[in-house]
mmCIF file of C-alpha atoms and ligand atoms in Angstrom:
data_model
loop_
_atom_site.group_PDB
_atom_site.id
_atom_site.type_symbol
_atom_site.label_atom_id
_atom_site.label_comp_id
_atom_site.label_asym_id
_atom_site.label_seq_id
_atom_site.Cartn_x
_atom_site.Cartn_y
_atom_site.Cartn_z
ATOM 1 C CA UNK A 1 0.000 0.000 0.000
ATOM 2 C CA UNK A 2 3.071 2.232 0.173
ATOM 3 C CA UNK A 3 2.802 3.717 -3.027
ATOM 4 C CA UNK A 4 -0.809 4.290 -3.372
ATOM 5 C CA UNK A 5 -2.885 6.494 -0.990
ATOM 6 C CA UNK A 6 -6.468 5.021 0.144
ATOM 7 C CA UNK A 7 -9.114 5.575 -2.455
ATOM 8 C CA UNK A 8 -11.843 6.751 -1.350
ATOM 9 C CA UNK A 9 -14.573 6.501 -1.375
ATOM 10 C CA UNK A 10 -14.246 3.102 -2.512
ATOM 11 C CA UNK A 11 -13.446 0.473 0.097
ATOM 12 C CA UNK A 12 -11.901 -2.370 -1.582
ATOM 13 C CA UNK A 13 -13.431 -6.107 -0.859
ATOM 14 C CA UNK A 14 -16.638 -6.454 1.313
ATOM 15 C CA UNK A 15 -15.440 -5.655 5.036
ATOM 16 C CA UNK A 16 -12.302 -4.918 3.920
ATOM 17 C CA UNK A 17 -9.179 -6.108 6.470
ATOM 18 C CA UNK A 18 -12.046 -5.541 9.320
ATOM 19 C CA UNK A 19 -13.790 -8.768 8.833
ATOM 20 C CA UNK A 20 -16.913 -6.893 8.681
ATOM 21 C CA UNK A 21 -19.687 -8.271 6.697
ATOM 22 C CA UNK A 22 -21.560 -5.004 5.316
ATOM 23 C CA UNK A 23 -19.571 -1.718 5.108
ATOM 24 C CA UNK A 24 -21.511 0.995 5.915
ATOM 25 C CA UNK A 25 -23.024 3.390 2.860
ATOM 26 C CA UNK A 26 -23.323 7.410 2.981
ATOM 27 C CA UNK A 27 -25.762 9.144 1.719
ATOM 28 C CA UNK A 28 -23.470 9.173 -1.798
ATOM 29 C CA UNK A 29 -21.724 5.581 -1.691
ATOM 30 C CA UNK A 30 -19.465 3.458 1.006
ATOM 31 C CA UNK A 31 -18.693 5.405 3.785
ATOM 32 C CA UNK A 32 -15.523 6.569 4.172
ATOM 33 C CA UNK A 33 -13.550 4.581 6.652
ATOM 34 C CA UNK A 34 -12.020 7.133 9.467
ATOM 35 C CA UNK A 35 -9.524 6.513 12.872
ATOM 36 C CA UNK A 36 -9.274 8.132 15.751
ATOM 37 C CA UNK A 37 -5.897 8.165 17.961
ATOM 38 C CA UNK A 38 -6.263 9.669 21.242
ATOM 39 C CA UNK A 39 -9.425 8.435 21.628
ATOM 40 C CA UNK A 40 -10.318 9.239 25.110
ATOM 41 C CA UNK A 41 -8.586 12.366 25.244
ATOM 42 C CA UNK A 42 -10.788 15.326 25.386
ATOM 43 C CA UNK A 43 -10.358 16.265 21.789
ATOM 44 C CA UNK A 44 -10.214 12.451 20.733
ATOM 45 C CA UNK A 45 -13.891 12.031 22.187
ATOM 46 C CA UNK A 46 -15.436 15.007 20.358
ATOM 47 C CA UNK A 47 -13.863 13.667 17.120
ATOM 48 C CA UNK A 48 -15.098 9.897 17.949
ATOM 49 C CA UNK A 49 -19.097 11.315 18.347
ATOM 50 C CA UNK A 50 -18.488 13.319 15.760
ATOM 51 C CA UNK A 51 -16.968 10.772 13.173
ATOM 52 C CA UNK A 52 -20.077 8.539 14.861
ATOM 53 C CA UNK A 53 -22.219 10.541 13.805
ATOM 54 C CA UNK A 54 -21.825 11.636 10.365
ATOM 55 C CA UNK A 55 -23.618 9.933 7.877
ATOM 56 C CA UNK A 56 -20.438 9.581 5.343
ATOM 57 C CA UNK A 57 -18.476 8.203 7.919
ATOM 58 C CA UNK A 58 -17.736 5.269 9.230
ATOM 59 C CA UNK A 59 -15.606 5.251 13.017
ATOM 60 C CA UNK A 60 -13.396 1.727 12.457
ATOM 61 C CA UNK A 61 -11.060 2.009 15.252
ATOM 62 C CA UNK A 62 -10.771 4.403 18.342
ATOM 63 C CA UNK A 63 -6.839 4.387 19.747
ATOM 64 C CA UNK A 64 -5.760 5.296 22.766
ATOM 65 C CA UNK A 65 -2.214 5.445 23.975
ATOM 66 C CA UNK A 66 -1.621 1.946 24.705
ATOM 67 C CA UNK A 67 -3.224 0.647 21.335
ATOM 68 C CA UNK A 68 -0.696 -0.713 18.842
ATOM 69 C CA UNK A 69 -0.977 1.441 15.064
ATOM 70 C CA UNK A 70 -0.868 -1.807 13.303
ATOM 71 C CA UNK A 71 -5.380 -1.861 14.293
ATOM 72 C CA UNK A 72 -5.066 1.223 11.546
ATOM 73 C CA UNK A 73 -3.951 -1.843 9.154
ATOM 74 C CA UNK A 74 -6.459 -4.591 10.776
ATOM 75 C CA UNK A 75 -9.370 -1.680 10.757
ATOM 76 C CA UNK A 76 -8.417 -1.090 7.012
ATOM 77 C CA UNK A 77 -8.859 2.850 8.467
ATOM 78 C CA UNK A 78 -8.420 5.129 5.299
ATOM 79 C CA UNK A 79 -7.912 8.536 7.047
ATOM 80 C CA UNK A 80 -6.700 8.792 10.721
ATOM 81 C CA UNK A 81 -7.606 11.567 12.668
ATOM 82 C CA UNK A 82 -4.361 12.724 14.953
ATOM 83 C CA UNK A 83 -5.104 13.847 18.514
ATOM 84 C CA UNK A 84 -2.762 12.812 20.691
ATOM 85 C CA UNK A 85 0.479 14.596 22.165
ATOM 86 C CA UNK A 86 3.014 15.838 20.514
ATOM 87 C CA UNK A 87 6.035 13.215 21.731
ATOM 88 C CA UNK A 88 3.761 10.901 19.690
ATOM 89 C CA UNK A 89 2.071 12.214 16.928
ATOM 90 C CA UNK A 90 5.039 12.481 14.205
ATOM 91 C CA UNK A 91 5.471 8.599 14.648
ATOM 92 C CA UNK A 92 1.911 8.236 14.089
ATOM 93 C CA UNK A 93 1.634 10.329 10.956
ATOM 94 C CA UNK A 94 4.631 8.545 9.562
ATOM 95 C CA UNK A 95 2.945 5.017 9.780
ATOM 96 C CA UNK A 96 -0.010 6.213 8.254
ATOM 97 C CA UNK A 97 1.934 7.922 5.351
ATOM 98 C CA UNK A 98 4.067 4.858 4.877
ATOM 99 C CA UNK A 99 1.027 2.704 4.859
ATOM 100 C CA UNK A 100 -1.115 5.483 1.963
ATOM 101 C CA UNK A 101 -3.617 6.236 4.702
ATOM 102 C CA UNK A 102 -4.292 10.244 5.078
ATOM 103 C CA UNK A 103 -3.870 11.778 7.862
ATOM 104 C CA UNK A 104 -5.711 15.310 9.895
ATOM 105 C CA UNK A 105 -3.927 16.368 12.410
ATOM 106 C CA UNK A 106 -4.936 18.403 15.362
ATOM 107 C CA UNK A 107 -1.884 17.888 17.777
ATOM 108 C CA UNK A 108 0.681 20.187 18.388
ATOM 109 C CA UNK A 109 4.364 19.913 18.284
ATOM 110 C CA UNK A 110 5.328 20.072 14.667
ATOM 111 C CA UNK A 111 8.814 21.971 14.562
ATOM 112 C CA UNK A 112 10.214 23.001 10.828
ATOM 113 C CA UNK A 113 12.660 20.249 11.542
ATOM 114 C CA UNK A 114 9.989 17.341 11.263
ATOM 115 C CA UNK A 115 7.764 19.141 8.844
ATOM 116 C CA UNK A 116 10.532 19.269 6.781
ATOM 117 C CA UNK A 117 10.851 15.538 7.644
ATOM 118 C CA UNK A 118 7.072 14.774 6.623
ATOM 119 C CA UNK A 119 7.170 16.684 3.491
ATOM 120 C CA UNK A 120 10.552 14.225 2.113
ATOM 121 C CA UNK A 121 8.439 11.291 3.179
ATOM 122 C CA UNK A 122 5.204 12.415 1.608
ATOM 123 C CA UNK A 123 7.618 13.027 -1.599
ATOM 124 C CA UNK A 124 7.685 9.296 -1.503
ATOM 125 C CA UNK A 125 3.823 8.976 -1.191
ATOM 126 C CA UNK A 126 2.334 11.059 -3.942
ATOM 127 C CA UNK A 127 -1.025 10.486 -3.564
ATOM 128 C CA UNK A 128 -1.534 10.633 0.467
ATOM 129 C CA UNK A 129 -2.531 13.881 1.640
ATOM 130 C CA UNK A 130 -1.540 15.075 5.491
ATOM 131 C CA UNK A 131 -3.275 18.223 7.089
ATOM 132 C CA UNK A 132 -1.593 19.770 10.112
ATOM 133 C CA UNK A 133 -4.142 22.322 11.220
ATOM 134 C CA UNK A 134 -2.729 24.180 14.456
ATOM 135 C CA UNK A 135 -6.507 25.189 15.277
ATOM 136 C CA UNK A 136 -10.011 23.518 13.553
ATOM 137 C CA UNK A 137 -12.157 26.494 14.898
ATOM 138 C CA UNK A 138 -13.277 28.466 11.649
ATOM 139 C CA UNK A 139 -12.856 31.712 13.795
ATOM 140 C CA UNK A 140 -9.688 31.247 14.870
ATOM 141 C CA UNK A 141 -8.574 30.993 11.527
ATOM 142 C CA UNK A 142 -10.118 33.739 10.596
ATOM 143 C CA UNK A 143 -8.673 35.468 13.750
ATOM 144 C CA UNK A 144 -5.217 34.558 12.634
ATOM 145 C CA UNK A 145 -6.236 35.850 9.102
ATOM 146 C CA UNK A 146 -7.242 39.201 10.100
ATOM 147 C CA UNK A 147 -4.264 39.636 12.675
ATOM 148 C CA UNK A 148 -1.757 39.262 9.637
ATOM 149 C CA UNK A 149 -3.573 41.844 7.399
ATOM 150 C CA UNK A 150 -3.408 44.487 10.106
ATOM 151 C CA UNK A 151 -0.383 43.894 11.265
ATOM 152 C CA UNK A 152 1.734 45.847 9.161
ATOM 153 C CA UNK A 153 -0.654 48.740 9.842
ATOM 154 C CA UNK A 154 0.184 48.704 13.917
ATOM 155 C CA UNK A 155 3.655 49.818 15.682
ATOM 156 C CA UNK A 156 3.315 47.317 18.092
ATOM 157 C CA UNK A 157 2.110 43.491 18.030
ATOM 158 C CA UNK A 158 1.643 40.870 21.513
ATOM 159 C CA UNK A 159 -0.407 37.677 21.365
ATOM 160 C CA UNK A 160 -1.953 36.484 24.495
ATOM 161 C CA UNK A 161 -3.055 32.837 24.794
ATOM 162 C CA UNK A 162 -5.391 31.262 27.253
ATOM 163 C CA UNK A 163 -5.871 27.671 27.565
ATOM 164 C CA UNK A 164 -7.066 25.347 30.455
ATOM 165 C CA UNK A 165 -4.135 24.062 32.808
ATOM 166 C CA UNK A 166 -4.414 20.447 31.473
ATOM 167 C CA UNK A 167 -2.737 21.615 28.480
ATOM 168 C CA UNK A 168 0.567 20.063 27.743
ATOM 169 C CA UNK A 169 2.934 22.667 25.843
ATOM 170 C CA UNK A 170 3.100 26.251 25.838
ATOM 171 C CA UNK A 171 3.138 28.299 23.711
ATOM 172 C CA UNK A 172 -0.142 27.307 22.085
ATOM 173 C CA UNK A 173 0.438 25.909 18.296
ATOM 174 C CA UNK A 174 -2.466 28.336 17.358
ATOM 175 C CA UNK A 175 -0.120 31.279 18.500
ATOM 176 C CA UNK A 176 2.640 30.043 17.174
ATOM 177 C CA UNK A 177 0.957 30.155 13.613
ATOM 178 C CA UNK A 178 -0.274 33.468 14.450
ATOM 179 C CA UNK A 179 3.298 35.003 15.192
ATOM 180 C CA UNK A 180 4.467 33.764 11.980
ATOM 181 C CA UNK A 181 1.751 34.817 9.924
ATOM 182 C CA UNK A 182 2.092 38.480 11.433
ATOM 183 C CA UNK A 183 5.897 38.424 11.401
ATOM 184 C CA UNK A 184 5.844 37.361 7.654
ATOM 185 C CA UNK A 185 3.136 40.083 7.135
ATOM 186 C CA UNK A 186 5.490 42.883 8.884
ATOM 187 C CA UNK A 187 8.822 41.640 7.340
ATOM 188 C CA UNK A 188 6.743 41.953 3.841
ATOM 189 C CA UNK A 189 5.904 45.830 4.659
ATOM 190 C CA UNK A 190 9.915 46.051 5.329
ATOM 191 C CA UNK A 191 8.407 46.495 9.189
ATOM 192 C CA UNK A 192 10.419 45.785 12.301
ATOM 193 C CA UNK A 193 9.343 43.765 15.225
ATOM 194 C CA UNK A 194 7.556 45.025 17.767
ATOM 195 C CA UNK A 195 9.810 48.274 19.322
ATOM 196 C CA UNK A 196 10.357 47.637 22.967
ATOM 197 C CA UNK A 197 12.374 49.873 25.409
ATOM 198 C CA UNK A 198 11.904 47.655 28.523
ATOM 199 C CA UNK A 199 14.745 45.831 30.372
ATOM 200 C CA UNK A 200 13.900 42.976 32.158
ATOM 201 C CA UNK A 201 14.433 42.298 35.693
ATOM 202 C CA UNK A 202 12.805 38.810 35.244
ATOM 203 C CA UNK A 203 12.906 36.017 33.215
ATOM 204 C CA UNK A 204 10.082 35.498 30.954
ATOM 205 C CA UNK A 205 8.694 39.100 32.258
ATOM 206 C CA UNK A 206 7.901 39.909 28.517
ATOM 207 C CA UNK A 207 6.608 36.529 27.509
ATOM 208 C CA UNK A 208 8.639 34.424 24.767
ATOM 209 C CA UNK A 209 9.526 35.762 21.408
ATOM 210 C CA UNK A 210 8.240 34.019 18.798
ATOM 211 C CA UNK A 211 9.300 35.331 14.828
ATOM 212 C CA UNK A 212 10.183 38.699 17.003
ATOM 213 C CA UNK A 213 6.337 38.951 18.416
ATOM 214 C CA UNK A 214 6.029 38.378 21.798
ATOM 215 C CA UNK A 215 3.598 35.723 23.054
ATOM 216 C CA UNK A 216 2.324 35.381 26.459
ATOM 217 C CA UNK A 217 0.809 32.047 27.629
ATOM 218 C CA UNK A 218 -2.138 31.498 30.457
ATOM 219 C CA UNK A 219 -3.326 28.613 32.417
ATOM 220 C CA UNK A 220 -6.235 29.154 34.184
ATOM 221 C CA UNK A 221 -8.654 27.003 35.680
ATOM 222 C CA UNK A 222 -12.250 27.447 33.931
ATOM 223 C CA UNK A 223 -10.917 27.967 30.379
ATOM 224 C CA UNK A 224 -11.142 26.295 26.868
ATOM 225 C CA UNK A 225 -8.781 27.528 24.239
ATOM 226 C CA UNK A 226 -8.469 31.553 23.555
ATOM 227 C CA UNK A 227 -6.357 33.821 22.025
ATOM 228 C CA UNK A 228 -6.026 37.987 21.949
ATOM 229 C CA UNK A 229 -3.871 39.778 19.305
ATOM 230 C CA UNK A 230 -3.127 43.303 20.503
ATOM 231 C CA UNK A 231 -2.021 46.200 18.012
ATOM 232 C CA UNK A 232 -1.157 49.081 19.151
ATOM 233 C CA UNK A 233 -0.432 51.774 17.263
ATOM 234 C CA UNK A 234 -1.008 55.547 17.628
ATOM 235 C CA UNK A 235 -3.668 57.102 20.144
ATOM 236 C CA UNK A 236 -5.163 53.409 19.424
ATOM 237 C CA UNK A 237 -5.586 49.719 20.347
ATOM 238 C CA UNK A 238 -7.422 46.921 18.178
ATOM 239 C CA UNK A 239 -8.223 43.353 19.962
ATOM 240 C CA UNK A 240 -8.553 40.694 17.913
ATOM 241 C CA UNK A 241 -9.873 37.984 20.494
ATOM 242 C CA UNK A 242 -10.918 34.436 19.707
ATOM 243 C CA UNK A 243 -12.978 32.109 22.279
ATOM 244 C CA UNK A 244 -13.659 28.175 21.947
ATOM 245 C CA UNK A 245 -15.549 27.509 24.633
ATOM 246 C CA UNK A 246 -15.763 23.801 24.563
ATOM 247 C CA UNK A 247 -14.220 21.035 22.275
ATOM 248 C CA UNK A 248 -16.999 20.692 20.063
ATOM 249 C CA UNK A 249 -16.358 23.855 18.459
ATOM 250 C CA UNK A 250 -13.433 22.387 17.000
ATOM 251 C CA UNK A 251 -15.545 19.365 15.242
ATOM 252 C CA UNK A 252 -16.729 21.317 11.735
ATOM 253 C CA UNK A 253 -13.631 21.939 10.744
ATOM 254 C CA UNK A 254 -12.221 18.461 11.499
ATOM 255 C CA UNK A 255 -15.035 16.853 9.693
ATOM 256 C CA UNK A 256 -13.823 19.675 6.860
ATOM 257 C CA UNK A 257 -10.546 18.203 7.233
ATOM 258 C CA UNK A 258 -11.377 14.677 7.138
ATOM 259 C CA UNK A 259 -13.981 15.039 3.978
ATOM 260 C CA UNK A 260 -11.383 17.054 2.151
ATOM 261 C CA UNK A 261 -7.616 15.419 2.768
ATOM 262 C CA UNK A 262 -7.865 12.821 0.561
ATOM 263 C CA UNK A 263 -8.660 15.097 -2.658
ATOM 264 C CA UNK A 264 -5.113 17.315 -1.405
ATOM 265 C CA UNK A 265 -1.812 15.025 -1.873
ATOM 266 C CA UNK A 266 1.182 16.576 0.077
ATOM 267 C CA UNK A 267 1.338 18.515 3.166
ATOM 268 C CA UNK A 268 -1.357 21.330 4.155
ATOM 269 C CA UNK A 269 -0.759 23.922 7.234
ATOM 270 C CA UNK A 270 -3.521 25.389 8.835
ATOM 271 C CA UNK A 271 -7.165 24.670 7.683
ATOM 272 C CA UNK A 272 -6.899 27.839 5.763
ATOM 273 C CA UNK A 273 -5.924 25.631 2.965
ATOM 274 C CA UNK A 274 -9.026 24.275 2.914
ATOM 275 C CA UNK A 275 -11.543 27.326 3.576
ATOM 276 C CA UNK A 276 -12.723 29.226 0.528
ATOM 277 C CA UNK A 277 -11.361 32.790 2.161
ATOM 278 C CA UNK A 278 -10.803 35.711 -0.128
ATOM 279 C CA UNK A 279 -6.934 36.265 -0.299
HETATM 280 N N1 NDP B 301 -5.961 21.743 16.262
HETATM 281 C C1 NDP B 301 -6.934 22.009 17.137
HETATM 282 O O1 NDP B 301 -7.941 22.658 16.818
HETATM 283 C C2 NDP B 301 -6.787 21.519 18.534
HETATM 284 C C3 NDP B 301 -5.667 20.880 18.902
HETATM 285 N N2 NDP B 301 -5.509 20.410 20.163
HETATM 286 C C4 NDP B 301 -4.310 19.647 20.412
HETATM 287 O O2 NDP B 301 -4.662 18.277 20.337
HETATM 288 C C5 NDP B 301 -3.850 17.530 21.250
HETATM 289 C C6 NDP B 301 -4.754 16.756 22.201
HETATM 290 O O3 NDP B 301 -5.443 17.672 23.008
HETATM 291 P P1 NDP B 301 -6.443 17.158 24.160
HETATM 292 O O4 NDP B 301 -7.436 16.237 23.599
HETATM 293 O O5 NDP B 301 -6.895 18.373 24.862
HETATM 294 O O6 NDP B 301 -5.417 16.368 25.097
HETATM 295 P P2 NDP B 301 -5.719 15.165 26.101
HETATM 296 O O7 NDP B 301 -4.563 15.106 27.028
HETATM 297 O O8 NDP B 301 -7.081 15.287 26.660
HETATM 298 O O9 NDP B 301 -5.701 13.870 25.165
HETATM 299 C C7 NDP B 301 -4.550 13.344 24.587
HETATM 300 C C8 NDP B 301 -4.805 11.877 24.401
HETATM 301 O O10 NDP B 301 -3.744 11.304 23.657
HETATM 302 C C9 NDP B 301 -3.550 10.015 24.169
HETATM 303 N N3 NDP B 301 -2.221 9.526 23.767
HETATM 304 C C10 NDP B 301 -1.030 9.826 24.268
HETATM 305 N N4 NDP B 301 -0.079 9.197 23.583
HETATM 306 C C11 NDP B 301 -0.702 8.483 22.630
HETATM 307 C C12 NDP B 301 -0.268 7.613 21.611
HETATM 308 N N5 NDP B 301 1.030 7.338 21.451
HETATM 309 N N6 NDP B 301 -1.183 7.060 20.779
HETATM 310 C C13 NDP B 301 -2.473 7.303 20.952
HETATM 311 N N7 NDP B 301 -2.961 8.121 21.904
HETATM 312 C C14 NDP B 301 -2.074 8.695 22.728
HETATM 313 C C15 NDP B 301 -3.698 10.163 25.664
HETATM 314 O O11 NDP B 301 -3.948 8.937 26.247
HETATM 315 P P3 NDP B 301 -3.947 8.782 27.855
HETATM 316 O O12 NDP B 301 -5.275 9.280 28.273
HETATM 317 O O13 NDP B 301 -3.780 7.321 28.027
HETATM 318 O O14 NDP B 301 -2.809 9.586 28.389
HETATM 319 C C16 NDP B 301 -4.894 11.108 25.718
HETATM 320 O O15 NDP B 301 -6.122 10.415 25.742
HETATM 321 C C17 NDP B 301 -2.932 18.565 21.910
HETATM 322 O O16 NDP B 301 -1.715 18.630 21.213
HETATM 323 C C18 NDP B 301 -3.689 19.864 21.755
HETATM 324 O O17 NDP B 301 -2.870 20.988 21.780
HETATM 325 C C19 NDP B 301 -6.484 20.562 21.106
HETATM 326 C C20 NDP B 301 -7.626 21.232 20.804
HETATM 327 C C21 NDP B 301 -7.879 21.786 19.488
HETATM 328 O O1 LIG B 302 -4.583 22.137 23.886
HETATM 329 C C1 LIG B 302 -5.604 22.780 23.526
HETATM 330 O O2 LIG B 302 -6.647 22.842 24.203
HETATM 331 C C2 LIG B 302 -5.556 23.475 22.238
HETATM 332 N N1 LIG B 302 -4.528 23.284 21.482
HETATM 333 C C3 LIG B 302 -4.311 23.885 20.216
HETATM 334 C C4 LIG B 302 -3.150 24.859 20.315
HETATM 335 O O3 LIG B 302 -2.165 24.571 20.988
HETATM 336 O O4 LIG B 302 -3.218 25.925 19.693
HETATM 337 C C5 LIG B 302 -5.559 24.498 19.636
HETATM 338 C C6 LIG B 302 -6.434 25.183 20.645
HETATM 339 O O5 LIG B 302 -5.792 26.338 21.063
HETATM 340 C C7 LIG B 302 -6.727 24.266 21.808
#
């Protein structure tokens, strides 16, 4: 299966490697045949109702940590959906690439060193298609979209990120797109970073410094997943604030995901790829 990617929507022989006796039919043929690793994590269990319950779709396996990635092969899966953590989740996309099954991916963790990695291995798969979206709420992306075009029109530029204090890894994947989309928007107006007199008496006072925009991460009890960009320029401040206020809100744009991956070969950042925005 190495050099060919997962057809879809056909599903090869009745019940395929599952052993089952009747694959399921959507509304507009078989049902596509989708995996869930991370299962039981709180992302992993929105995606597994929401897989469940889509007519097109067909849940085959549910992973959790101690599950071995050969049930993607057994379960004849032919998109996996990634939510896991991100010590694990470049293994997993690997074995799915290697094996022509496409993958959406939700966790964080990807640094340019194993992008760069996926992209020479996907060379080698042609036809298998890998989205790495650092956020699957529709606003956020448009958040992030609207933060780059007024960048260049600000002096300064900090991104604040507030998450629940489960999460694993700071700072946020969602604001680490976000710094490099306004950083590449202010380096293409021939702007500098953000201009900053202070001297710091603490470590981590000003946040990190991400693409030369600082980013500032919270934990707090009670939260989801937000974000604030402030711009301040002069006399004036603009907010550009994103809220996900539970889990679920993620779920349209992973079912976008996993109904369009297959149709894009190669790697895809962000789920802007897949949203018809005006440039
Ligand atoms: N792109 C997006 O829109 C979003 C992305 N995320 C990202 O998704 C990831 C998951 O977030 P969240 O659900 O909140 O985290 P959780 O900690 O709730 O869930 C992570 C799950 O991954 C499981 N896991 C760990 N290692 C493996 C493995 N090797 N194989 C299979 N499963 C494994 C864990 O199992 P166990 O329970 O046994 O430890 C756990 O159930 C994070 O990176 C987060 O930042 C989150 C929200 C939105
Ligand atoms: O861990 C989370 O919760 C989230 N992780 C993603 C990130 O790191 O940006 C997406 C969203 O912010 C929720």
């Amino acid at each position: 299966m190495s050099e060919h990617a997962r057809q879809i929507p056909a599903v090869g022989p009745a019940g395929g490697r599952s052993g089952r006796a009747e694959p399921r039919r959507g509304p507009a043929g078989p049902a596509v045949r989708v995996a869930v690793l991370g299962a039981r994590g709180q992302m992993g269990q929105e995606a597994v109702k929401a897989v469940a319950a889509a007519p097109d779709l067909e849940l085959v396996a549910s992973l959790g940590r101690s599950d071995a990635l050969e049930t993607l092969l057994t379960a004849d899966a032919q998109i996996v959906i990634d939510l896991t953590v991100p010590d694990s989740t470049e293994t997993n996309v690997r074995f799915a690439v290697e094996h022509g099954i496409h993958a959406v991916v939700g966790t964080t963790g990807w640094t340019d060193e194993k992008l760069q990695a996926l992209r020479s291995l996907l060379a080698e798969h042609p036809k298998t298609g890998v989205l790495i979206a650092p956020n699957f709420a529709v606003g956020s992306v448009l958040a992030g979209r609207f933060a780059a075009t007024a960048a260049k029109y600000f002096d300064s530029v900090e991104i604040i990120e507030l998450h629940h204090p489960r999460k694993v890894d700071a700072p946020s994947g969602t604001a680490l797109r976000t710094a490099q989309l306004i950083a590449a928007a202010r380096a293409e107006a021939c702007m500098p970073p953000s201009p900053d007199a202070t001297e710091t008496a603490l470590d981590g006072a000003r946040g990190a410094t991400v693409a030369g925009i600082p980013v500032h991460s919270v934990r707090l009890a009670g939260l989801t997943a937000h974000q604030e960009v402030l711009l301040g320029g002069f006399g004036e401040q603009l907010t550009i604030r994103h809220d996900s206020f539970t889990q679920a809100s993620f779920m349209p744009g992973v079912l976008l995901g996993v109904r369009t991956v297959a149709s894009r070969p190669g790697l895809t950042i962000g789920l802007d790829g897949y949203l018809d925005l005006e440039a």
